[in-house]
Short mmCIF file of C-alpha atoms in Angstrom, two decimals:
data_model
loop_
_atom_site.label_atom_id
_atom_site.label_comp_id
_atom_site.label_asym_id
_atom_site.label_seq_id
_atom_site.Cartn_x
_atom_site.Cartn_y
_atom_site.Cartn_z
CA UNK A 1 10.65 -77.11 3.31
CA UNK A 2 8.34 -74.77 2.22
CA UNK A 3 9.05 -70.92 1.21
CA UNK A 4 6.06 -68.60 1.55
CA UNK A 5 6.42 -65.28 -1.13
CA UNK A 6 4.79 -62.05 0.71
CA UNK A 7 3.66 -59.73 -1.83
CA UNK A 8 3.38 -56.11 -0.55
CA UNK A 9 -0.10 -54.48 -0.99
CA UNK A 10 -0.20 -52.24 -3.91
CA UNK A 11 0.65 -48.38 -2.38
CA UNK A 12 -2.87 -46.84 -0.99
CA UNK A 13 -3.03 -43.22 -1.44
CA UNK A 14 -4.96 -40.11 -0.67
CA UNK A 15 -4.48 -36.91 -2.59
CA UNK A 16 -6.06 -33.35 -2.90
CA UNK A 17 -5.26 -31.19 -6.17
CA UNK A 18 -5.61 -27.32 -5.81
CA UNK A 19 -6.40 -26.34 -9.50
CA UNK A 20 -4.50 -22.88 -10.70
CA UNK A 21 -6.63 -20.00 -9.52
CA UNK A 22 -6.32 -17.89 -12.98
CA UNK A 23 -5.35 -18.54 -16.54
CA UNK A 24 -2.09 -19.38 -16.93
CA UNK A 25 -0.84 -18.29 -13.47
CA UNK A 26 1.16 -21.34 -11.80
CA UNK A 27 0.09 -22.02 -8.75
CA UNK A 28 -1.62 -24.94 -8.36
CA UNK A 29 -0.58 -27.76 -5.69
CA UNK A 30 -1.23 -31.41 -5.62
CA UNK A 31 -0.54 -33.07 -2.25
CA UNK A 32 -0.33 -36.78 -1.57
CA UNK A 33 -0.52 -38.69 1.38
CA UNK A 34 0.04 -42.67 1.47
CA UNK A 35 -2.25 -44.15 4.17
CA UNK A 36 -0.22 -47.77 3.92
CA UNK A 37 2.96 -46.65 5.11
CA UNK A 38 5.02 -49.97 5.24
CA UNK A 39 8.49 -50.30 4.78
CA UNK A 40 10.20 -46.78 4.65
CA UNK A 41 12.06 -44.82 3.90
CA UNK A 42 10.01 -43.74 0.05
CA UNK A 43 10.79 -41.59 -2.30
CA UNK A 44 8.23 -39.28 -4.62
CA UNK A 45 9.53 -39.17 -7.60
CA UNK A 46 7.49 -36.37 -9.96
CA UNK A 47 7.56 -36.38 -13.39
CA UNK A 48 8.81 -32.61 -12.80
CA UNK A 49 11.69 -33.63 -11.01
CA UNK A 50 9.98 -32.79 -7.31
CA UNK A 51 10.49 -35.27 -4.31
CA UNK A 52 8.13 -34.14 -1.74
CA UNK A 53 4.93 -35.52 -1.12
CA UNK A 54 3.45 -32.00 -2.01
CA UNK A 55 4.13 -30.01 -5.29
CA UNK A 56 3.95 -26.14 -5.74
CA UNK A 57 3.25 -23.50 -8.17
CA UNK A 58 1.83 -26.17 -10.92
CA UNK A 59 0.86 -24.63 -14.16
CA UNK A 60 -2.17 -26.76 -16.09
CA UNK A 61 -0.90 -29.74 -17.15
CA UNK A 62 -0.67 -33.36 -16.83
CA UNK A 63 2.03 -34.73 -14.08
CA UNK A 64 2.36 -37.96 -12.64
CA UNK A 65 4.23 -39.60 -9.58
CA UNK A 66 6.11 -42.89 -9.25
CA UNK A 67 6.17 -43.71 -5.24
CA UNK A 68 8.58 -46.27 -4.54
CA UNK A 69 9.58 -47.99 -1.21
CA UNK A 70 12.66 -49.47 0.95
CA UNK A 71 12.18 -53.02 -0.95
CA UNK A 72 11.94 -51.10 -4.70
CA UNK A 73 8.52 -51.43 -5.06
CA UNK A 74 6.55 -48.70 -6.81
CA UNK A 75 3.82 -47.49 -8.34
CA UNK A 76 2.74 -44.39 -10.46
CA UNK A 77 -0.69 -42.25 -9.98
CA UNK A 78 -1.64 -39.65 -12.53
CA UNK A 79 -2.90 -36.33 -11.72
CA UNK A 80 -4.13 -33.28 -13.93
CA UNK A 81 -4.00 -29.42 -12.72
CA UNK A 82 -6.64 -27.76 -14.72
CA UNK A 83 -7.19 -23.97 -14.80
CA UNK A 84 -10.02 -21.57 -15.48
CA UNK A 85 -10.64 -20.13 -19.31
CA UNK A 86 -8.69 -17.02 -19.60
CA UNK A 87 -10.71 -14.04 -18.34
CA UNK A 88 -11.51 -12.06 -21.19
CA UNK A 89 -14.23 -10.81 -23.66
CA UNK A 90 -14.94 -12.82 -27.23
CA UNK A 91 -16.32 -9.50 -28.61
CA UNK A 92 -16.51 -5.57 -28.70
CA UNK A 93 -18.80 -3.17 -30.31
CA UNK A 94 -17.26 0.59 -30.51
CA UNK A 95 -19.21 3.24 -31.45
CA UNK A 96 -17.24 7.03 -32.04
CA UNK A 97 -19.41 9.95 -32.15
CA UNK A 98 -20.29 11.28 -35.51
CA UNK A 99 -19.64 15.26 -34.52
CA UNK A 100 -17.24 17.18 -32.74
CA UNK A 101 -18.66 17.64 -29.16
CA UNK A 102 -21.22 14.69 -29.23
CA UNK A 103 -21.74 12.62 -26.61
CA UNK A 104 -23.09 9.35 -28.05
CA UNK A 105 -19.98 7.28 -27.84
CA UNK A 106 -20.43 3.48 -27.09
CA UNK A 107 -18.82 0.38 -25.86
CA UNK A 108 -20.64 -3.16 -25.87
CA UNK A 109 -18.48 -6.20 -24.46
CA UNK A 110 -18.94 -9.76 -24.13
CA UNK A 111 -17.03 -10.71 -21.05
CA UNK A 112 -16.04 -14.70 -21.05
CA UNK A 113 -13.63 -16.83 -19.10
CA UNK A 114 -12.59 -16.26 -15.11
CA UNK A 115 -14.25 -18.18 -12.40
CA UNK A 116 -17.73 -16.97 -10.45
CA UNK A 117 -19.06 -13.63 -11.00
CA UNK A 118 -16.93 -10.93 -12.72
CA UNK A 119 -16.94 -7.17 -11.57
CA UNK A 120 -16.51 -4.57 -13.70
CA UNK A 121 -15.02 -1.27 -13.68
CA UNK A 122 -14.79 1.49 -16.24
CA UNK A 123 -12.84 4.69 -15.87
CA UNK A 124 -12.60 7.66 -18.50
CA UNK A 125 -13.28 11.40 -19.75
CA UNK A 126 -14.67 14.06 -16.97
CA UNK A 127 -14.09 11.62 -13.90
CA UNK A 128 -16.60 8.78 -15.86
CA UNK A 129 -17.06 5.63 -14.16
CA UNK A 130 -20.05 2.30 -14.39
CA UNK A 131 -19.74 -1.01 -13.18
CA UNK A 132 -22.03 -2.22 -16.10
CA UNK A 133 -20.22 -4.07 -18.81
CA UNK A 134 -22.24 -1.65 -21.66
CA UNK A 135 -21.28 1.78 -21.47
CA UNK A 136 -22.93 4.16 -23.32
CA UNK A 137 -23.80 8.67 -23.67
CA UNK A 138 -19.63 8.88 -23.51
CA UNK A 139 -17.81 11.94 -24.16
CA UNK A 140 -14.66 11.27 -27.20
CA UNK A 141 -11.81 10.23 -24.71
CA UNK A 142 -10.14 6.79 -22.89
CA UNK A 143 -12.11 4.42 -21.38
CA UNK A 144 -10.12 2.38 -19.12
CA UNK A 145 -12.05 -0.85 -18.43
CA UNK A 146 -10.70 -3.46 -15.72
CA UNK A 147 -12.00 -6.87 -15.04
CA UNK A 148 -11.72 -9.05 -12.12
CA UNK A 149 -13.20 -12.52 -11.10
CA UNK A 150 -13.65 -13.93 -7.77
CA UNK A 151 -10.21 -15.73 -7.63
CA UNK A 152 -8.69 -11.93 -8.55
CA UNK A 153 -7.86 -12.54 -11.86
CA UNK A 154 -7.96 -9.63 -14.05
CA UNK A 155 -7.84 -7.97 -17.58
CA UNK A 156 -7.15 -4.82 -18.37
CA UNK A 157 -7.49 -3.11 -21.45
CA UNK A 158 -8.04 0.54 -23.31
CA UNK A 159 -10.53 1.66 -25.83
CA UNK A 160 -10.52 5.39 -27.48
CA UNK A 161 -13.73 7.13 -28.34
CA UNK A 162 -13.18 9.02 -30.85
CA UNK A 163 -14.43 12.23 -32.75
CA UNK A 164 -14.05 14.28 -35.85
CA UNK A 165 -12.33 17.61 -36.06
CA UNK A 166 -14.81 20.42 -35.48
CA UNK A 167 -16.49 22.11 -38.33
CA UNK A 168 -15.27 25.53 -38.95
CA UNK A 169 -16.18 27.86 -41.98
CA UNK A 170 -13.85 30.75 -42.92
CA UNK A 171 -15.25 33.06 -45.09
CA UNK A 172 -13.84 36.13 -46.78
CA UNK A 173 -15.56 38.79 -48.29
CA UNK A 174 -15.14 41.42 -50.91
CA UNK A 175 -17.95 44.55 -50.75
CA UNK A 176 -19.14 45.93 -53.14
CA UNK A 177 -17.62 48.74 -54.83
CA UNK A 178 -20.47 51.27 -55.22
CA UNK A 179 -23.47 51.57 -53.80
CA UNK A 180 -26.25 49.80 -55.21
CA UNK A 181 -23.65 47.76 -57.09
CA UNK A 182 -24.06 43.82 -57.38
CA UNK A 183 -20.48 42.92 -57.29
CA UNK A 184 -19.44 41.77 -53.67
CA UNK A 185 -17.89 38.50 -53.59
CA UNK A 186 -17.88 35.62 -50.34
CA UNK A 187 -15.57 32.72 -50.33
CA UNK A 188 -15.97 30.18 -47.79
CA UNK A 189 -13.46 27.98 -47.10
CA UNK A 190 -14.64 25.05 -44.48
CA UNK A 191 -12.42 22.34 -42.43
CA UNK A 192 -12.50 19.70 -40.05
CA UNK A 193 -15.75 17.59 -40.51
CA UNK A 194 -16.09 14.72 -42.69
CA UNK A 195 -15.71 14.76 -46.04
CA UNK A 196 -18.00 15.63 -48.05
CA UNK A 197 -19.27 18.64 -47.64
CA UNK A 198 -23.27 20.38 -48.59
CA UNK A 199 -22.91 24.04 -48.38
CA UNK A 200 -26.59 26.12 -48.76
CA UNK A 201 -27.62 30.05 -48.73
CA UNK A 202 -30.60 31.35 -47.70
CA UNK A 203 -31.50 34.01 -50.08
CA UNK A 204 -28.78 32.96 -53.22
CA UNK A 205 -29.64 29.57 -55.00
CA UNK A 206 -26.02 28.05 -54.84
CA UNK A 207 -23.91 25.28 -53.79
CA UNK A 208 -20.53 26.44 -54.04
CA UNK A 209 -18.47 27.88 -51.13
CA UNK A 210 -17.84 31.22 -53.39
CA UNK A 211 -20.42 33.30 -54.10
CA UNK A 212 -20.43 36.42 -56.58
CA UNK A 213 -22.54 39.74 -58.13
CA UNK A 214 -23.72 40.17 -54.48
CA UNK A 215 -25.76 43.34 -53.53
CA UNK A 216 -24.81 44.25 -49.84
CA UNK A 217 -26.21 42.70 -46.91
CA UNK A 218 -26.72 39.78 -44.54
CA UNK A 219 -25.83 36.08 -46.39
CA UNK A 220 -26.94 32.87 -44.01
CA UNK A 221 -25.04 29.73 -45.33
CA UNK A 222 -25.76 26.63 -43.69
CA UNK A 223 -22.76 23.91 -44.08
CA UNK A 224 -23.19 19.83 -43.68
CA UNK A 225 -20.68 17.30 -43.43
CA UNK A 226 -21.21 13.47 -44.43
CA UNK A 227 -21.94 12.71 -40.81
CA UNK A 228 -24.68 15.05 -40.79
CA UNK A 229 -22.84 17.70 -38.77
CA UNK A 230 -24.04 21.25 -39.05
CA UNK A 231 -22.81 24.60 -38.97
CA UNK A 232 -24.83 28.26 -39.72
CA UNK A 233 -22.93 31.46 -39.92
CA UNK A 234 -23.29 34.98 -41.50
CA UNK A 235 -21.09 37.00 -43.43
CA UNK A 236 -21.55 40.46 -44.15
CA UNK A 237 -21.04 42.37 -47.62
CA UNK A 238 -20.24 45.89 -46.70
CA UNK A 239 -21.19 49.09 -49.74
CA UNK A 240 -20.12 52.72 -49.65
CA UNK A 241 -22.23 55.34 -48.57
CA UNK A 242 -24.37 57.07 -51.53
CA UNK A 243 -22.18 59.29 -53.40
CA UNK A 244 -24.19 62.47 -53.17
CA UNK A 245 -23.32 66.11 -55.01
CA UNK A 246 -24.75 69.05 -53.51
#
């Protein structure tokens, strides 16, 4: 008598994998469909402890099946959900405007990552907005830039322009005493800025924010900070009227 072994074809599959749409976000899908169905019932054993013949809300990773049948035959198919590169940007220029008031702000970015073409949209200071990636002639403020690829992803982040106080000069003055006399006195006394200060007078050969043995009249002082910011004012030095006998 002779006994005749049958040896079941291997399992014959076809699948479709749905890679996640966005960094990190979880929901990619592998289905499987086995186009040699013989001997039923099987069972889909995942290596993430599914048991349908489709899996859901995959982050990117490696995950494999064992199919087995009715007779305990099986087999095991490996599958790998990928993902996109995290939408982002590998670099960013900020430039802050030197003087109170400017408006030469600047923002360079480097988007990377996502999938397809990336849109763009910034939102800031006096109702602002561009849909270029550089940004540039901004106001000192927030700048609210949001990205967003073709599969929606986005990234959202927050940059601050900023700006130095303003310049301001306070002066005081003393007048002179007499008339005719040379002994008024102006002491200027400057903040906001950047340190350090140039202070210059237009018709007194000085540096310094005080100033003495003044005749009355008009004195133009013209103040600089380190960022080249400028500031002119006057001050006044005041005399009595002539003293006169008759």
């Amino acid at each position: 008598m002779s006994i005749h072994l049958l040896e079941r074809d291997s399992f014959n599959i076809s699948s479709s994998v749905t890679d996640a749409s966005c960094f990190n976000s979880c929901n990619g899908q592998i289905s499987v469909q086995l186009l040699n169905p013989n001997n039923p019932p099987f069972i889909y054993d995942w290596s993430n402890g599914d048991s349908l013949n489709i899996v859901t809300d995959l982050c990117s990773d490696s995950i494999s099946l064992e199919l087995i049948d009715n007779g305990g035959c099986r087999d095991t198919f490996y599958f790998y959900v990928d993902e996109p590169n995290i939408l982002s940007f590998d670099s960013m220029i900020v430039t802050h405007n030197l003087c109170y008031g400017d408006q030469d702000g600047q923002i360079l970015v480097n988007v990377i990552g996502g999938t397809g073409t990336v849109i763009t949209t910034w939102t800031g200071v006096n109702n602002f907005s561009s849909s270029d990636e550089d940004i540039g002639n901004l106001l000192s403020g927030t700048y609210s830039l949001h990205l967003e690829d073709q599969n929606l992803c986005v990234k959202d982040t927050i940059i601050t322009i900023t700006e130095p106080d303003s310049l301001i000069a306070v002066h005081s003055v003393q007048n002179a005493s007499c008339f005719g006399y040379a002994d008024g006195i102006i002491d200027d006394t400057i903040q906001g800025g950047v340190l350090p200060y140039n202070i210059s007078w237009d018709i007194v050969i000085s540096d310094s924010t005080n100033i003495d043995s003044l005749l009355s009249g008009e004195y133009i002082y013209y103040i600089t900070d380190s960022n080249g910011c400028s500031l002119l004012d006057t001050a006044i030095i005041d005399q009595p009227d002539l003293l006169v006998i008759s």
